[in-house]
mmCIF file of C-alpha atoms and ligand atoms in Angstrom:
data_model
loop_
_atom_site.group_PDB
_atom_site.id
_atom_site.type_symbol
_atom_site.label_atom_id
_atom_site.label_comp_id
_atom_site.label_asym_id
_atom_site.label_seq_id
_atom_site.Cartn_x
_atom_site.Cartn_y
_atom_site.Cartn_z
ATOM 1 C CA MET A 1 0.000 0.000 0.000
ATOM 2 C CA LEU A 2 2.828 2.357 0.911
ATOM 3 C CA GLU A 3 4.636 1.490 -2.305
ATOM 4 C CA GLN A 4 1.474 2.322 -4.199
ATOM 5 C CA LEU A 5 1.269 5.654 -2.360
ATOM 6 C CA LYS A 6 4.884 6.546 -3.258
ATOM 7 C CA GLU A 7 4.241 5.725 -6.912
ATOM 8 C CA LEU A 8 1.089 7.799 -6.857
ATOM 9 C CA ALA A 9 3.046 10.696 -5.353
ATOM 10 C CA GLN A 10 5.485 10.576 -8.268
ATOM 11 C CA VAL A 11 2.637 10.597 -10.821
ATOM 12 C CA ALA A 12 0.866 13.435 -8.961
ATOM 13 C CA GLU A 13 4.057 15.535 -8.745
ATOM 14 C CA ALA A 14 4.596 15.160 -12.476
ATOM 15 C CA GLU A 15 0.976 16.120 -13.177
ATOM 16 C CA ILE A 16 1.257 19.176 -10.901
ATOM 17 C CA LYS A 17 4.403 20.380 -12.649
ATOM 18 C CA ALA A 18 2.777 19.945 -16.063
ATOM 19 C CA VAL A 19 -0.461 21.766 -15.273
ATOM 20 C CA GLY A 20 -1.068 24.973 -17.265
ATOM 21 C CA THR A 21 -3.789 26.893 -15.408
ATOM 22 C CA LEU A 22 -4.687 27.766 -11.820
ATOM 23 C CA ASP A 23 -8.080 26.083 -12.187
ATOM 24 C CA GLU A 24 -6.524 22.805 -13.297
ATOM 25 C CA LEU A 25 -4.025 23.055 -10.427
ATOM 26 C CA ASN A 26 -6.870 23.446 -7.979
ATOM 27 C CA ASP A 27 -8.577 20.358 -9.447
ATOM 28 C CA LEU A 28 -5.367 18.372 -8.818
ATOM 29 C CA ARG A 29 -5.163 19.648 -5.236
ATOM 30 C CA VAL A 30 -8.684 18.393 -4.586
ATOM 31 C CA LYS A 31 -7.972 15.101 -6.380
ATOM 32 C CA TYR A 32 -4.815 14.217 -4.384
ATOM 33 C CA LEU A 33 -5.081 16.080 -1.078
ATOM 34 C CA GLY A 34 -8.860 16.278 -0.738
ATOM 35 C CA LYS A 35 -11.025 14.214 1.647
ATOM 36 C CA LYS A 36 -11.636 11.531 -0.928
ATOM 37 C CA GLY A 37 -8.010 11.489 -2.151
ATOM 38 C CA PRO A 38 -5.545 8.515 -1.943
ATOM 39 C CA ILE A 39 -3.676 9.846 1.098
ATOM 40 C CA GLN A 40 -6.861 10.082 3.139
ATOM 41 C CA GLU A 41 -7.632 6.550 1.990
ATOM 42 C CA VAL A 42 -4.299 5.299 3.439
ATOM 43 C CA MET A 43 -4.978 7.180 6.685
ATOM 44 C CA LYS A 44 -8.371 5.497 6.977
ATOM 45 C CA ASN A 45 -6.864 2.008 6.585
ATOM 46 C CA MET A 46 -4.163 2.579 9.238
ATOM 47 C CA LYS A 47 -6.403 1.364 12.060
ATOM 48 C CA SER A 48 -5.814 -2.236 11.036
ATOM 49 C CA LEU A 49 -1.980 -1.937 11.137
ATOM 50 C CA THR A 50 0.359 -2.788 14.023
ATOM 51 C CA PRO A 51 1.549 0.231 15.997
ATOM 52 C CA GLU A 52 4.993 0.006 14.341
ATOM 53 C CA ALA A 53 3.568 -0.235 10.835
ATOM 54 C CA ARG A 54 1.034 2.509 11.601
ATOM 55 C CA LYS A 55 3.846 4.890 12.640
ATOM 56 C CA HIS A 56 5.742 4.131 9.460
ATOM 57 C CA ALA A 57 2.668 4.536 7.260
ATOM 58 C CA GLY A 58 1.886 7.809 9.023
ATOM 59 C CA GLN A 59 5.341 9.171 8.331
ATOM 60 C CA ILE A 60 5.201 8.191 4.663
ATOM 61 C CA SER A 61 1.761 9.637 4.046
ATOM 62 C CA ASN A 62 2.703 12.913 5.809
ATOM 63 C CA GLU A 63 5.813 13.111 3.677
ATOM 64 C CA VAL A 64 3.780 12.553 0.500
ATOM 65 C CA LYS A 65 1.262 15.170 1.627
ATOM 66 C CA ARG A 66 3.994 17.731 2.280
ATOM 67 C CA THR A 67 5.766 17.001 -1.022
ATOM 68 C CA LEU A 68 2.536 17.414 -2.982
ATOM 69 C CA SER A 69 1.420 20.587 -1.227
ATOM 70 C CA ASP A 70 4.922 22.105 -1.667
ATOM 71 C CA ALA A 71 4.757 21.194 -5.369
ATOM 72 C CA ILE A 72 1.296 22.811 -5.606
ATOM 73 C CA THR A 73 2.555 26.004 -3.882
ATOM 74 C CA VAL A 74 5.563 26.276 -6.210
ATOM 75 C CA GLN A 75 3.431 25.643 -9.301
ATOM 76 C CA LYS A 76 0.795 28.142 -8.119
ATOM 77 C CA GLU A 77 3.400 30.868 -7.722
ATOM 78 C CA ALA A 78 4.867 30.058 -11.141
ATOM 79 C CA LEU A 79 1.434 30.175 -12.818
ATOM 80 C CA GLU A 80 0.502 33.460 -11.094
ATOM 81 C CA LEU A 81 3.787 35.042 -12.122
ATOM 82 C CA ALA A 82 3.287 33.887 -15.719
ATOM 83 C CA GLU A 83 -0.213 35.363 -15.740
ATOM 84 C CA ILE A 84 0.918 38.762 -14.423
ATOM 85 C CA THR A 85 3.846 38.851 -16.859
ATOM 86 C CA LYS A 86 1.491 38.080 -19.750
ATOM 87 C CA GLN A 87 -0.974 40.733 -18.602
ATOM 88 C CA LEU A 88 1.764 43.367 -18.249
ATOM 89 C CA ALA A 89 3.071 42.559 -21.727
ATOM 90 C CA GLU A 90 -0.436 42.878 -23.180
ATOM 91 C CA GLU A 91 -1.137 46.152 -21.395
ATOM 92 C CA THR A 92 2.081 47.890 -22.310
ATOM 93 C CA ILE A 93 1.393 51.538 -23.128
ATOM 94 C CA ASP A 94 3.281 53.148 -25.949
ATOM 95 C CA VAL A 95 3.814 56.594 -24.491
ATOM 96 C CA THR A 96 5.112 57.867 -27.811
ATOM 97 C CA LEU A 97 1.742 57.394 -29.548
ATOM 98 C CA PRO A 98 -0.219 60.634 -30.104
ATOM 99 C CA GLY A 99 -3.003 61.095 -27.510
ATOM 100 C CA LYS A 100 -6.706 60.744 -28.295
ATOM 101 C CA LYS A 101 -8.407 64.128 -28.592
ATOM 102 C CA THR A 102 -11.324 64.466 -26.181
ATOM 103 C CA MET A 103 -14.120 66.600 -27.577
ATOM 104 C CA ARG A 104 -15.401 69.134 -25.039
ATOM 105 C CA GLY A 105 -19.138 69.688 -24.907
ATOM 106 C CA ARG A 106 -20.647 73.120 -24.484
ATOM 107 C CA LEU A 107 -23.990 74.638 -23.664
ATOM 108 C CA HIS A 108 -26.548 74.865 -26.446
ATOM 109 C CA PRO A 109 -26.759 78.559 -27.453
ATOM 110 C CA LEU A 110 -30.372 78.791 -26.226
ATOM 111 C CA ASN A 111 -29.452 77.333 -22.816
ATOM 112 C CA ALA A 112 -26.420 79.631 -22.645
ATOM 113 C CA ILE A 113 -28.641 82.697 -23.194
ATOM 114 C CA VAL A 114 -31.158 81.448 -20.616
ATOM 115 C CA ALA A 115 -28.324 80.926 -18.088
ATOM 116 C CA ASP A 116 -26.951 84.398 -18.833
ATOM 117 C CA ILE A 117 -30.344 86.095 -18.394
ATOM 118 C CA GLU A 118 -31.045 84.073 -15.231
ATOM 119 C CA ALA A 119 -27.700 85.143 -13.736
ATOM 120 C CA PHE A 120 -28.467 88.776 -14.585
ATOM 121 C CA PHE A 121 -31.852 88.710 -12.831
ATOM 122 C CA ILE A 122 -30.637 86.667 -9.858
ATOM 123 C CA GLY A 123 -28.159 89.521 -9.396
ATOM 124 C CA LEU A 124 -31.165 91.880 -9.164
ATOM 125 C CA GLY A 125 -32.770 89.727 -6.447
ATOM 126 C CA TYR A 126 -35.174 87.677 -8.581
ATOM 127 C CA HIS A 127 -36.031 84.029 -7.881
ATOM 128 C CA ILE A 128 -36.265 81.455 -10.667
ATOM 129 C CA ALA A 129 -39.757 79.916 -10.922
ATOM 130 C CA GLU A 130 -40.816 77.037 -13.169
ATOM 131 C CA GLY A 131 -44.116 75.465 -14.158
ATOM 132 C CA ALA A 132 -45.544 72.475 -15.992
ATOM 133 C CA GLU A 133 -45.625 72.364 -19.799
ATOM 134 C CA VAL A 134 -49.132 70.849 -19.729
ATOM 135 C CA GLU A 135 -51.297 73.569 -18.237
ATOM 136 C CA SER A 136 -54.964 73.989 -17.512
ATOM 137 C CA ASP A 137 -57.032 76.422 -19.585
ATOM 138 C CA ARG A 138 -57.756 78.282 -16.333
ATOM 139 C CA TYR A 139 -54.091 79.164 -15.639
ATOM 140 C CA ASN A 140 -53.012 79.592 -19.257
ATOM 141 C CA PHE A 141 -55.919 81.908 -20.132
ATOM 142 C CA GLU A 142 -58.737 82.567 -17.672
ATOM 143 C CA LEU A 143 -56.760 83.798 -14.669
ATOM 144 C CA LEU A 144 -54.750 85.959 -17.069
ATOM 145 C CA ASN A 145 -57.864 87.919 -17.934
ATOM 146 C CA LEU A 146 -58.617 85.852 -21.051
ATOM 147 C CA PRO A 147 -62.062 84.318 -20.441
ATOM 148 C CA GLN A 148 -63.587 81.708 -22.796
ATOM 149 C CA ASP A 149 -64.350 83.179 -26.226
ATOM 150 C CA HIS A 150 -62.064 86.175 -25.635
ATOM 151 C CA PRO A 151 -60.862 87.136 -29.135
ATOM 152 C CA ALA A 152 -57.262 87.531 -27.898
ATOM 153 C CA ARG A 153 -57.075 83.749 -27.447
ATOM 154 C CA ASP A 154 -56.577 83.572 -31.207
ATOM 155 C CA MET A 155 -53.263 85.399 -30.729
ATOM 156 C CA GLN A 156 -51.936 82.125 -29.314
ATOM 157 C CA ASP A 157 -53.350 79.214 -31.269
ATOM 158 C CA SER A 158 -53.085 76.255 -28.918
ATOM 159 C CA PHE A 159 -52.456 72.501 -28.765
ATOM 160 C CA TYR A 160 -55.256 71.138 -26.580
ATOM 161 C CA ILE A 161 -54.770 67.809 -24.730
ATOM 162 C CA ASP A 162 -58.434 67.615 -23.694
ATOM 163 C CA VAL A 163 -61.223 70.175 -23.186
ATOM 164 C CA HIS A 164 -59.531 71.740 -20.146
ATOM 165 C CA HIS A 165 -55.822 71.110 -20.700
ATOM 166 C CA LEU A 166 -53.310 72.306 -23.269
ATOM 167 C CA LEU A 167 -49.580 72.668 -23.885
ATOM 168 C CA ARG A 168 -48.906 76.096 -22.368
ATOM 169 C CA THR A 169 -48.750 78.800 -25.020
ATOM 170 C CA HIS A 170 -46.612 81.149 -22.918
ATOM 171 C CA THR A 171 -44.805 81.245 -19.566
ATOM 172 C CA SER A 172 -47.367 83.652 -18.076
ATOM 173 C CA PRO A 173 -49.302 80.911 -16.153
ATOM 174 C CA ILE A 174 -46.256 80.681 -13.845
ATOM 175 C CA GLN A 175 -46.992 84.316 -12.841
ATOM 176 C CA VAL A 176 -50.472 83.378 -11.669
ATOM 177 C CA ARG A 177 -49.372 80.221 -9.869
ATOM 178 C CA THR A 178 -46.609 82.118 -8.045
ATOM 179 C CA LEU A 179 -48.929 84.991 -7.098
ATOM 180 C CA GLU A 180 -51.499 82.519 -5.748
ATOM 181 C CA LYS A 181 -48.847 80.884 -3.575
ATOM 182 C CA ALA A 182 -47.863 84.308 -2.182
ATOM 183 C CA CYS A 183 -51.402 84.615 -0.659
ATOM 184 C CA GLY A 184 -51.798 88.315 -1.433
ATOM 185 C CA GLN A 185 -48.508 89.212 0.220
ATOM 186 C CA GLY A 186 -45.762 91.018 -1.739
ATOM 187 C CA PRO A 187 -43.076 91.451 -2.779
ATOM 188 C CA VAL A 188 -42.912 88.867 -5.571
ATOM 189 C CA LYS A 189 -39.900 88.969 -7.905
ATOM 190 C CA ILE A 190 -39.567 86.051 -10.275
ATOM 191 C CA LEU A 191 -38.028 85.026 -13.569
ATOM 192 C CA CYS A 192 -39.677 82.107 -15.374
ATOM 193 C CA PRO A 193 -37.841 80.369 -18.212
ATOM 194 C CA GLY A 194 -39.469 77.474 -20.075
ATOM 195 C CA LYS A 195 -40.642 75.771 -23.256
ATOM 196 C CA VAL A 196 -43.948 76.850 -24.772
ATOM 197 C CA TYR A 197 -46.036 75.575 -27.691
ATOM 198 C CA ARG A 198 -48.236 77.199 -30.347
ATOM 199 C CA ARG A 199 -49.929 76.016 -33.510
ATOM 200 C CA ASP A 200 -47.753 78.286 -35.623
ATOM 201 C CA ASP A 201 -46.413 77.085 -38.963
ATOM 202 C CA ASP A 202 -42.662 76.544 -38.793
ATOM 203 C CA ASP A 203 -40.692 79.060 -40.857
ATOM 204 C CA ALA A 204 -37.469 81.046 -40.507
ATOM 205 C CA THR A 205 -38.756 83.018 -37.500
ATOM 206 C CA HIS A 206 -41.510 80.803 -36.047
ATOM 207 C CA SER A 207 -41.534 77.381 -34.446
ATOM 208 C CA HIS A 208 -44.386 75.330 -32.966
ATOM 209 C CA GLN A 209 -42.160 74.830 -29.875
ATOM 210 C CA PHE A 210 -39.952 77.614 -28.573
ATOM 211 C CA MET A 211 -38.637 79.059 -25.331
ATOM 212 C CA GLN A 212 -39.763 82.101 -23.406
ATOM 213 C CA ILE A 213 -38.499 83.943 -20.360
ATOM 214 C CA GLU A 214 -41.010 85.805 -18.303
ATOM 215 C CA GLY A 215 -40.317 88.315 -15.558
ATOM 216 C CA LEU A 216 -42.709 89.519 -12.864
ATOM 217 C CA VAL A 217 -42.392 92.015 -10.024
ATOM 218 C CA VAL A 218 -45.308 92.762 -7.693
ATOM 219 C CA ASP A 219 -44.862 95.124 -4.784
ATOM 220 C CA THR A 220 -46.124 98.434 -3.464
ATOM 221 C CA HIS A 221 -45.096 101.594 -5.380
ATOM 222 C CA ILE A 222 -44.120 99.798 -8.618
ATOM 223 C CA THR A 223 -44.337 101.985 -11.733
ATOM 224 C CA MET A 224 -43.633 101.874 -15.470
ATOM 225 C CA ALA A 225 -40.311 103.581 -14.662
ATOM 226 C CA ASP A 226 -39.212 100.432 -12.775
ATOM 227 C CA LEU A 227 -40.124 98.326 -15.807
ATOM 228 C CA LYS A 228 -38.254 100.626 -18.186
ATOM 229 C CA GLY A 229 -35.139 100.793 -15.986
ATOM 230 C CA THR A 230 -35.071 97.006 -15.614
ATOM 231 C CA LEU A 231 -35.419 96.333 -19.344
ATOM 232 C CA GLU A 232 -32.876 99.008 -20.218
ATOM 233 C CA ALA A 233 -30.342 97.335 -17.917
ATOM 234 C CA LEU A 234 -31.142 93.920 -19.461
ATOM 235 C CA VAL A 235 -30.734 95.181 -23.019
ATOM 236 C CA LYS A 236 -27.377 96.825 -22.233
ATOM 237 C CA HIS A 237 -26.248 93.589 -20.567
ATOM 238 C CA LEU A 238 -27.277 91.484 -23.583
ATOM 239 C CA PHE A 239 -26.444 93.724 -26.522
ATOM 240 C CA GLY A 240 -23.894 96.265 -25.264
ATOM 241 C CA PRO A 241 -23.817 99.483 -23.194
ATOM 242 C CA GLU A 242 -24.640 101.796 -26.146
ATOM 243 C CA ARG A 243 -28.051 100.193 -26.747
ATOM 244 C CA GLU A 244 -31.227 102.188 -26.069
ATOM 245 C CA ILE A 245 -34.792 100.939 -25.725
ATOM 246 C CA ARG A 246 -38.106 102.432 -26.718
ATOM 247 C CA MET A 247 -41.611 101.433 -25.721
ATOM 248 C CA ARG A 248 -44.555 101.379 -28.113
ATOM 249 C CA PRO A 249 -48.174 101.009 -26.988
ATOM 250 C CA SER A 250 -49.480 97.484 -27.486
ATOM 251 C CA PHE A 251 -52.088 95.100 -26.135
ATOM 252 C CA PHE A 252 -51.930 92.072 -23.846
ATOM 253 C CA PRO A 253 -55.066 91.106 -21.886
ATOM 254 C CA PHE A 254 -53.019 90.526 -18.712
ATOM 255 C CA THR A 255 -51.221 93.922 -18.661
ATOM 256 C CA GLU A 256 -52.542 97.488 -18.701
ATOM 257 C CA PRO A 257 -50.952 99.523 -20.130
ATOM 258 C CA SER A 258 -49.115 97.123 -22.427
ATOM 259 C CA VAL A 259 -46.041 97.849 -24.544
ATOM 260 C CA GLU A 260 -43.812 96.308 -27.178
ATOM 261 C CA VAL A 261 -40.171 97.016 -26.427
ATOM 262 C CA ASP A 262 -37.653 97.735 -29.198
ATOM 263 C CA VAL A 263 -33.880 97.921 -28.944
ATOM 264 C CA SER A 264 -31.816 100.329 -31.051
ATOM 265 C CA CYS A 265 -30.316 98.363 -33.918
ATOM 266 C CA PHE A 266 -26.900 96.986 -33.020
ATOM 267 C CA ALA A 267 -26.025 96.315 -36.665
ATOM 268 C CA CYS A 268 -26.316 99.940 -37.849
ATOM 269 C CA GLY A 269 -26.471 101.836 -34.532
ATOM 270 C CA GLY A 270 -29.899 103.231 -35.418
ATOM 271 C CA ASP A 271 -29.245 104.624 -38.910
ATOM 272 C CA GLY A 272 -31.338 101.956 -40.656
ATOM 273 C CA CYS A 273 -30.187 98.722 -42.310
ATOM 274 C CA SER A 274 -31.541 95.345 -43.465
ATOM 275 C CA VAL A 275 -31.439 93.879 -39.913
ATOM 276 C CA CYS A 276 -33.795 96.570 -38.558
ATOM 277 C CA LYS A 277 -35.711 96.868 -41.857
ATOM 278 C CA GLN A 278 -34.462 100.455 -42.192
ATOM 279 C CA THR A 279 -36.254 101.557 -38.978
ATOM 280 C CA GLY A 280 -33.251 101.729 -36.634
ATOM 281 C CA TRP A 281 -35.169 99.649 -34.068
ATOM 282 C CA ILE A 282 -35.670 95.915 -33.455
ATOM 283 C CA GLU A 283 -38.633 94.535 -31.496
ATOM 284 C CA ILE A 284 -37.514 92.210 -28.686
ATOM 285 C CA LEU A 285 -40.286 91.678 -26.146
ATOM 286 C CA GLY A 286 -43.753 92.376 -24.798
ATOM 287 C CA ALA A 287 -44.366 93.902 -21.377
ATOM 288 C CA GLY A 288 -46.692 96.014 -19.254
ATOM 289 C CA MET A 289 -48.122 96.760 -15.834
ATOM 290 C CA VAL A 290 -49.919 93.730 -14.370
ATOM 291 C CA HIS A 291 -53.669 94.136 -15.020
ATOM 292 C CA PRO A 292 -55.648 94.808 -11.792
ATOM 293 C CA ASN A 293 -57.958 91.916 -12.721
ATOM 294 C CA VAL A 294 -55.001 89.500 -12.709
ATOM 295 C CA LEU A 295 -53.848 90.782 -9.312
ATOM 296 C CA LYS A 296 -57.394 90.490 -7.943
ATOM 297 C CA MET A 297 -57.932 86.952 -9.303
ATOM 298 C CA SER A 298 -54.614 85.870 -7.746
ATOM 299 C CA GLY A 299 -55.557 87.191 -4.317
ATOM 300 C CA PHE A 300 -53.689 90.548 -4.399
ATOM 301 C CA ASP A 301 -55.311 93.881 -3.548
ATOM 302 C CA PRO A 302 -54.754 96.103 -6.643
ATOM 303 C CA GLU A 303 -55.299 99.195 -4.493
ATOM 304 C CA MET A 304 -52.202 98.326 -2.513
ATOM 305 C CA TYR A 305 -50.075 96.364 -4.966
ATOM 306 C CA GLN A 306 -48.880 97.095 -8.488
ATOM 307 C CA GLY A 307 -46.600 95.073 -10.707
ATOM 308 C CA PHE A 308 -44.842 94.870 -14.011
ATOM 309 C CA ALA A 309 -44.323 91.847 -16.236
ATOM 310 C CA PHE A 310 -42.432 91.140 -19.419
ATOM 311 C CA GLY A 311 -42.041 88.145 -21.703
ATOM 312 C CA MET A 312 -39.461 87.455 -24.396
ATOM 313 C CA GLY A 313 -38.734 84.730 -26.908
ATOM 314 C CA VAL A 314 -35.332 83.166 -26.180
ATOM 315 C CA GLU A 315 -34.801 82.127 -29.812
ATOM 316 C CA ARG A 316 -35.490 85.655 -31.010
ATOM 317 C CA ILE A 317 -33.012 87.193 -28.549
ATOM 318 C CA THR A 318 -30.359 84.599 -29.491
ATOM 319 C CA MET A 319 -30.950 85.099 -33.228
ATOM 320 C CA LEU A 320 -30.529 88.853 -32.840
ATOM 321 C CA LYS A 321 -27.460 88.585 -30.632
ATOM 322 C CA TYR A 322 -25.597 86.196 -32.945
ATOM 323 C CA GLY A 323 -27.075 87.084 -36.346
ATOM 324 C CA VAL A 324 -28.755 83.685 -36.846
ATOM 325 C CA GLU A 325 -31.064 83.962 -39.837
ATOM 326 C CA ASP A 326 -33.211 80.830 -39.359
ATOM 327 C CA ILE A 327 -34.765 79.627 -36.057
ATOM 328 C CA ARG A 328 -34.672 76.009 -37.277
ATOM 329 C CA HIS A 329 -30.859 75.919 -36.897
ATOM 330 C CA PHE A 330 -31.396 75.702 -33.123
ATOM 331 C CA TYR A 331 -33.245 72.390 -33.332
ATOM 332 C CA THR A 332 -31.399 70.376 -35.989
ATOM 333 C CA ASN A 333 -28.330 69.518 -33.875
ATOM 334 C CA ASP A 334 -25.911 70.303 -36.687
ATOM 335 C CA LEU A 335 -22.503 70.448 -34.995
ATOM 336 C CA ARG A 336 -21.183 72.833 -37.677
ATOM 337 C CA PHE A 337 -23.748 75.342 -36.392
ATOM 338 C CA LEU A 338 -23.481 74.558 -32.669
ATOM 339 C CA GLU A 339 -19.687 74.601 -32.551
ATOM 340 C CA GLN A 340 -19.636 78.277 -33.498
ATOM 341 C CA PHE A 341 -20.983 79.220 -30.040
ATOM 342 C CA LYS A 342 -17.938 79.127 -27.748
HETATM 343 C C1 FA5 B 1 -46.547 86.600 -24.902
HETATM 344 O O1 FA5 B 1 -46.425 85.397 -25.014
HETATM 345 C C2 FA5 B 1 -46.774 87.255 -23.563
HETATM 346 N N1 FA5 B 1 -47.119 86.247 -22.599
HETATM 347 C C3 FA5 B 1 -45.561 88.050 -23.174
HETATM 348 C C4 FA5 B 1 -45.825 88.983 -22.047
HETATM 349 C C5 FA5 B 1 -45.544 88.589 -20.762
HETATM 350 C C6 FA5 B 1 -46.378 90.244 -22.284
HETATM 351 C C7 FA5 B 1 -45.813 89.424 -19.691
HETATM 352 C C8 FA5 B 1 -46.641 91.074 -21.225
HETATM 353 C C9 FA5 B 1 -46.365 90.686 -19.959
HETATM 354 P P1 FA5 B 1 -46.081 87.107 -27.406
HETATM 355 O O2 FA5 B 1 -47.170 86.278 -27.955
HETATM 356 O O3 FA5 B 1 -45.795 88.383 -28.116
HETATM 357 O O4 FA5 B 1 -46.321 87.498 -25.875
HETATM 358 O O5 FA5 B 1 -44.735 86.230 -27.347
HETATM 359 C C10 FA5 B 1 -43.560 86.698 -26.743
HETATM 360 C C11 FA5 B 1 -42.364 86.407 -27.639
HETATM 361 O O6 FA5 B 1 -42.335 85.016 -27.959
HETATM 362 C C12 FA5 B 1 -42.368 87.087 -28.978
HETATM 363 O O7 FA5 B 1 -41.836 88.387 -28.861
HETATM 364 C C13 FA5 B 1 -41.475 86.207 -29.812
HETATM 365 O O8 FA5 B 1 -40.111 86.551 -29.599
HETATM 366 C C14 FA5 B 1 -41.715 84.852 -29.218
HETATM 367 N N2 FA5 B 1 -42.584 84.042 -30.089
HETATM 368 C C15 FA5 B 1 -43.921 84.088 -30.255
HETATM 369 N N3 FA5 B 1 -44.341 83.150 -31.108
HETATM 370 C C16 FA5 B 1 -43.241 82.467 -31.507
HETATM 371 C C17 FA5 B 1 -43.009 81.353 -32.392
HETATM 372 N N4 FA5 B 1 -43.990 80.729 -33.009
HETATM 373 N N5 FA5 B 1 -41.729 80.932 -32.557
HETATM 374 C C18 FA5 B 1 -40.713 81.546 -31.917
HETATM 375 N N6 FA5 B 1 -40.862 82.574 -31.066
HETATM 376 C C19 FA5 B 1 -42.104 83.043 -30.863
#
């Protein structure tokens, strides 16, 4: 039996030295040194031997065990070393190769303008307010002094979701929602950027989806002069310190009086050119003093509080600032266009 064990040890040692992977080596360890292996078998049969023979058999089997586990340890180290060496050779980096150029992303021009205008108004103490793009008819129209069948509803042809809900046609519903939350207590000073939707045919200056930024201030002692000063500062910030503004009478159901605001043409300085259609002025936004009905419906006392509001199209401002001739460039994701805005 002991002879058999010694022979087996020789075979096992040879197998261990020849093995090529760590998994196979582990299989051999289990096969020879495991509970069901030949050495354990010899140990089990020792009970029947004389004490002398048992001692001898014990020594031999321990020797075989040690030899095999030493052989396994040596082979394991050799295999691990070979694996690491192979891996290092495979992962060698050629530091002389030219590096891969990483493309840097940048803000979309519309988002960059929104961020710029937000930063400007935050500096003046405004809060940013947002609202849902699916709005109820009540907030989009009624509470803005546009009851059912009001002819001015045609000014903003709408996408209705059901009888009472639509994709908001302007950012003005955020005004009403914010005023309602203020529970008749001023001051309120907010800037509301967001996407809006209208059933306009897409062309070079119109899109069925576009962005607006709305501003609202409600407090005591607010006048048109505050509105004019604020918009003048905005225009100088956006288009340069030499720019002037002018206000022309207009109509919005939610402001009274209402105005359209023009900026002096930055292409010709006011002399008249193709950008300003020879007028020297470019229209940039609508504004006015918050209509007393809107204040009343939102829980504010119009005897005590006044306010001004303004709303501008982000695409229009961006087109004017950068001389973009077609609004559709903003939505087609053409990198040749987008990469020009650093
Ligand atoms: C309004 O939407 C008002 N809510 C603005 C306002 C707010 C007035 C607060 C007074 C007080 P208007 O319909 O004019 O106004 O739209 C505002 C701006 O949105 C326009 O000056 C224009 O720049 C932009 N705009 C309107 N329709 C489109 C369109 N189809 N595509 C791109 N921009 C548009």
